Amino acid sequence: MTIPSPEARRKFPIWIIFVIVGAVLLTLCVGGIAVFGVYNALSQNLLPASSPPALFVASDGQSQVRAPDNWQELPELHDDAEIRIGNEVGETYLIVLTEAREDFGELPLDEYIDLVTGSFSETIENAEFSDVRTLTINGMEALQLDITGTVDATDISYTITCVAGETNYFQLINWTLAEQAERNRSLLDGVITSFEQLP
């Protein structure tokens, strides 16, 4: 194919070329803004998830939670947890660990949560602990507290919820970036309160 000479290319008045170029640039600009807007919403976990939420069943069959359907299983979060889920774009995560109550004798729930959270002060820099809150989750007694601190130079906000099941204690540990903690609180609280013990 012959490449046209510069003279052959210029068959339109120059002002038409400027109009076409301007229109193309405007389209690219608007498209870029739209893409950035979607990305920004995703990065802040603001895009609504479809209903109904996704159901995640523990690998041991002892419990389940419901989470937005933009969450997924993330096995790399913890080697021993029975539920390991999250939204990597929104930086929101949850793990659930199951422990037999008989392994702790008559240890009450308030001492159990102290045992669970005690190790956090060893692994989190500048750890700050909130007061413990009393909850009821689907008929089960639960205790909850928040921990904020720094891990690998990143400020993290954790919420630790310990639930007393009939034969098991359950640890529900969720976390997000500290700067997004308030924004993500209602979402994460909803995941926690959906927790159920299975027969």
Coordinates of C-alpha atoms in Angstrom, one line a residue:
M1 CA 0.0 0.0 0.0
T2 CA 1.3 3.4 -0.9
I3 CA 1.6 6.0 1.9
P4 CA 0.0 9.2 0.8
S5 CA 2.1 12.3 0.6
P6 CA 1.5 15.2 3.1
E7 CA -0.3 17.0 0.3
A8 CA -2.7 14.1 -0.2
R9 CA -3.5 13.9 3.5
R10 CA -4.6 17.5 3.8
K11 CA -7.9 17.3 2.0
F12 CA -10.0 18.9 4.8
P13 CA -9.7 22.5 5.9
I14 CA -7.3 22.8 8.9
W15 CA -10.1 24.0 11.2
I16 CA -12.0 20.7 10.7
I17 CA -8.9 18.8 11.8
F18 CA -8.7 20.9 15.0
V19 CA -12.4 20.2 15.7
I20 CA -11.9 16.5 15.2
V21 CA -8.7 16.4 17.4
G22 CA -10.5 18.4 20.1
A23 CA -13.5 16.0 20.1
V24 CA -11.2 13.0 20.4
L25 CA -9.3 14.6 23.3
L26 CA -12.6 15.5 25.1
T27 CA -13.8 12.0 24.7
L28 CA -10.6 10.6 26.2
C29 CA -10.7 13.1 29.0
V30 CA -14.3 12.2 29.9
G31 CA -13.6 8.5 29.7
G32 CA -10.6 8.9 31.9
I33 CA -12.6 10.7 34.5
A34 CA -15.2 8.0 34.4
V35 CA -12.7 5.2 34.8
F36 CA -10.9 7.1 37.6
G37 CA -14.3 7.5 39.4
V38 CA -15.0 3.8 39.3
Y39 CA -11.5 2.9 40.4
N40 CA -11.7 5.5 43.2
A41 CA -15.0 4.1 44.4
L42 CA -13.7 0.6 44.3
S43 CA -10.6 1.5 46.2
Q44 CA -12.7 3.1 48.9
N45 CA -15.1 0.1 49.0
L46 CA -18.0 2.4 48.1
L47 CA -19.6 0.6 45.2
P48 CA -22.6 -1.3 46.5
A49 CA -22.4 -5.1 46.4
S50 CA -25.3 -6.9 44.8
S51 CA -28.0 -8.5 47.0
P52 CA -28.1 -11.1 48.4
P53 CA -24.7 -11.3 50.1
A54 CA -22.4 -14.2 49.5
L55 CA -22.4 -17.1 52.0
F56 CA -19.1 -18.4 53.3
V57 CA -19.1 -21.7 55.2
A58 CA -16.2 -22.7 57.5
S59 CA -13.9 -25.4 56.3
D60 CA -14.7 -27.5 59.4
G61 CA -18.5 -27.0 58.8
Q62 CA -18.9 -25.4 62.3
S63 CA -19.9 -21.9 61.3
Q64 CA -20.8 -19.5 58.5
V65 CA -20.9 -15.8 57.7
R66 CA -22.4 -13.6 55.0
A67 CA -20.4 -10.9 53.2
P68 CA -20.8 -8.6 50.2
D69 CA -20.6 -10.6 47.0
N70 CA -17.5 -8.6 46.0
W71 CA -15.7 -10.5 48.7
Q72 CA -13.9 -13.8 48.0
E73 CA -12.0 -16.6 49.7
L74 CA -8.4 -15.6 50.4
P75 CA -6.5 -18.7 51.7
E76 CA -3.3 -16.8 52.2
L77 CA -4.7 -14.7 55.0
H78 CA -4.1 -17.3 57.7
D79 CA -2.9 -20.9 57.7
D80 CA -5.2 -22.2 60.4
A81 CA -8.4 -20.2 60.1
E82 CA -11.6 -22.0 59.0
I83 CA -12.9 -18.9 57.2
R84 CA -10.6 -16.6 55.3
I85 CA -12.3 -14.0 53.2
G86 CA -12.0 -10.4 52.1
N87 CA -12.1 -7.7 49.5
E88 CA -8.5 -6.9 48.5
V89 CA -9.5 -3.7 46.6
G90 CA -11.4 -2.4 49.5
E91 CA -8.8 -3.6 52.0
T92 CA -11.4 -5.3 54.2
Y93 CA -10.7 -8.8 55.6
L94 CA -12.1 -11.4 58.0
I95 CA -10.8 -14.7 59.4
V96 CA -12.7 -17.1 61.7
L97 CA -10.9 -19.6 64.0
T98 CA -12.7 -22.3 65.9
E99 CA -11.4 -23.8 69.2
A100 CA -13.1 -26.4 71.3
R101 CA -14.2 -25.1 74.7
E102 CA -13.2 -28.3 76.4
D103 CA -9.6 -27.4 75.6
F104 CA -9.8 -24.4 77.9
G105 CA -11.5 -26.2 80.8
E106 CA -13.8 -23.8 82.6
L107 CA -12.2 -20.6 81.2
P108 CA -14.9 -17.9 80.9
L109 CA -15.3 -15.8 77.8
D110 CA -13.8 -12.7 79.3
E111 CA -10.6 -14.5 80.1
Y112 CA -10.6 -16.2 76.7
I113 CA -10.7 -12.8 74.9
D114 CA -7.8 -11.6 77.1
L115 CA -5.9 -14.7 76.0
V116 CA -6.7 -14.1 72.3
T117 CA -5.7 -10.4 72.3
G118 CA -2.7 -10.7 74.5
S119 CA -0.5 -11.8 71.6
F120 CA -1.5 -8.7 69.5
S121 CA 0.6 -6.4 71.7
E122 CA 3.6 -8.5 70.8
T123 CA 3.1 -8.3 67.1
I124 CA 1.6 -4.8 66.6
E125 CA 3.7 -1.7 67.2
N126 CA 2.1 1.1 69.3
A127 CA -1.0 -1.1 69.9
E128 CA -4.0 0.7 71.4
F129 CA -6.9 -1.3 72.8
S130 CA -10.5 -0.1 73.2
D131 CA -12.8 -1.1 76.0
V132 CA -14.4 -4.5 75.7
R133 CA -18.0 -4.5 74.4
T134 CA -20.7 -7.1 75.2
L135 CA -22.7 -8.4 72.2
T136 CA -25.3 -11.0 71.4
I137 CA -24.8 -12.6 67.9
N138 CA -27.6 -14.9 66.8
G139 CA -28.3 -15.8 70.4
M140 CA -24.7 -16.4 71.4
E141 CA -22.8 -14.4 74.0
A142 CA -19.9 -12.4 72.5
L143 CA -17.2 -9.9 73.5
Q144 CA -15.6 -7.5 71.2
L145 CA -12.8 -4.9 71.2
D146 CA -10.8 -2.8 68.7
I147 CA -7.1 -2.7 68.3
T148 CA -5.2 -0.1 66.3
G149 CA -1.5 -0.1 65.6
T150 CA 1.3 -0.4 63.0
V151 CA 2.3 -3.6 61.1
D152 CA 5.1 -3.4 58.6
A153 CA 4.9 0.4 58.5
T154 CA 1.1 0.3 57.8
D155 CA -1.5 1.6 60.3
I156 CA -4.1 -1.1 60.7
S157 CA -7.4 -1.2 62.6
Y158 CA -8.5 -4.6 63.9
T159 CA -11.8 -5.7 65.5
I160 CA -11.6 -8.9 67.6
T161 CA -14.9 -10.6 68.4
C162 CA -15.0 -13.8 70.5
V163 CA -18.2 -15.8 70.5
A164 CA -19.2 -18.5 72.9
G165 CA -20.8 -21.3 71.0
E166 CA -22.3 -24.4 72.5
T167 CA -19.2 -26.5 72.3
N168 CA -16.7 -24.1 70.6
Y169 CA -15.2 -20.7 71.1
F170 CA -15.0 -18.7 67.9
Q171 CA -12.5 -15.9 67.1
L172 CA -13.7 -13.5 64.5
I173 CA -10.9 -11.1 63.5
N174 CA -11.5 -8.4 60.9
W175 CA -9.2 -5.6 59.8
T176 CA -8.8 -2.7 57.4
L177 CA -6.5 0.3 57.0
A178 CA -6.8 2.6 60.0
E179 CA -7.6 5.5 57.7
Q180 CA -10.6 3.6 56.4
A181 CA -11.8 2.2 59.7
E182 CA -14.8 4.5 60.2
R183 CA -15.8 4.3 56.6
N184 CA -15.8 0.5 56.7
R185 CA -17.2 0.0 60.2
S186 CA -20.8 -0.6 59.3
L187 CA -19.9 -3.0 56.5
L188 CA -17.6 -5.0 58.8
D189 CA -20.1 -5.0 61.6
G190 CA -22.7 -6.4 59.2
V191 CA -20.4 -9.3 58.4
I192 CA -19.7 -10.0 62.0
T193 CA -23.4 -10.0 63.1
S194 CA -24.2 -12.4 60.3
F195 CA -22.0 -15.0 62.0
E196 CA -23.9 -18.3 62.7
Q197 CA -22.9 -21.5 64.4
L198 CA -23.9 -24.6 62.4
P199 CA -25.4 -27.7 64.0

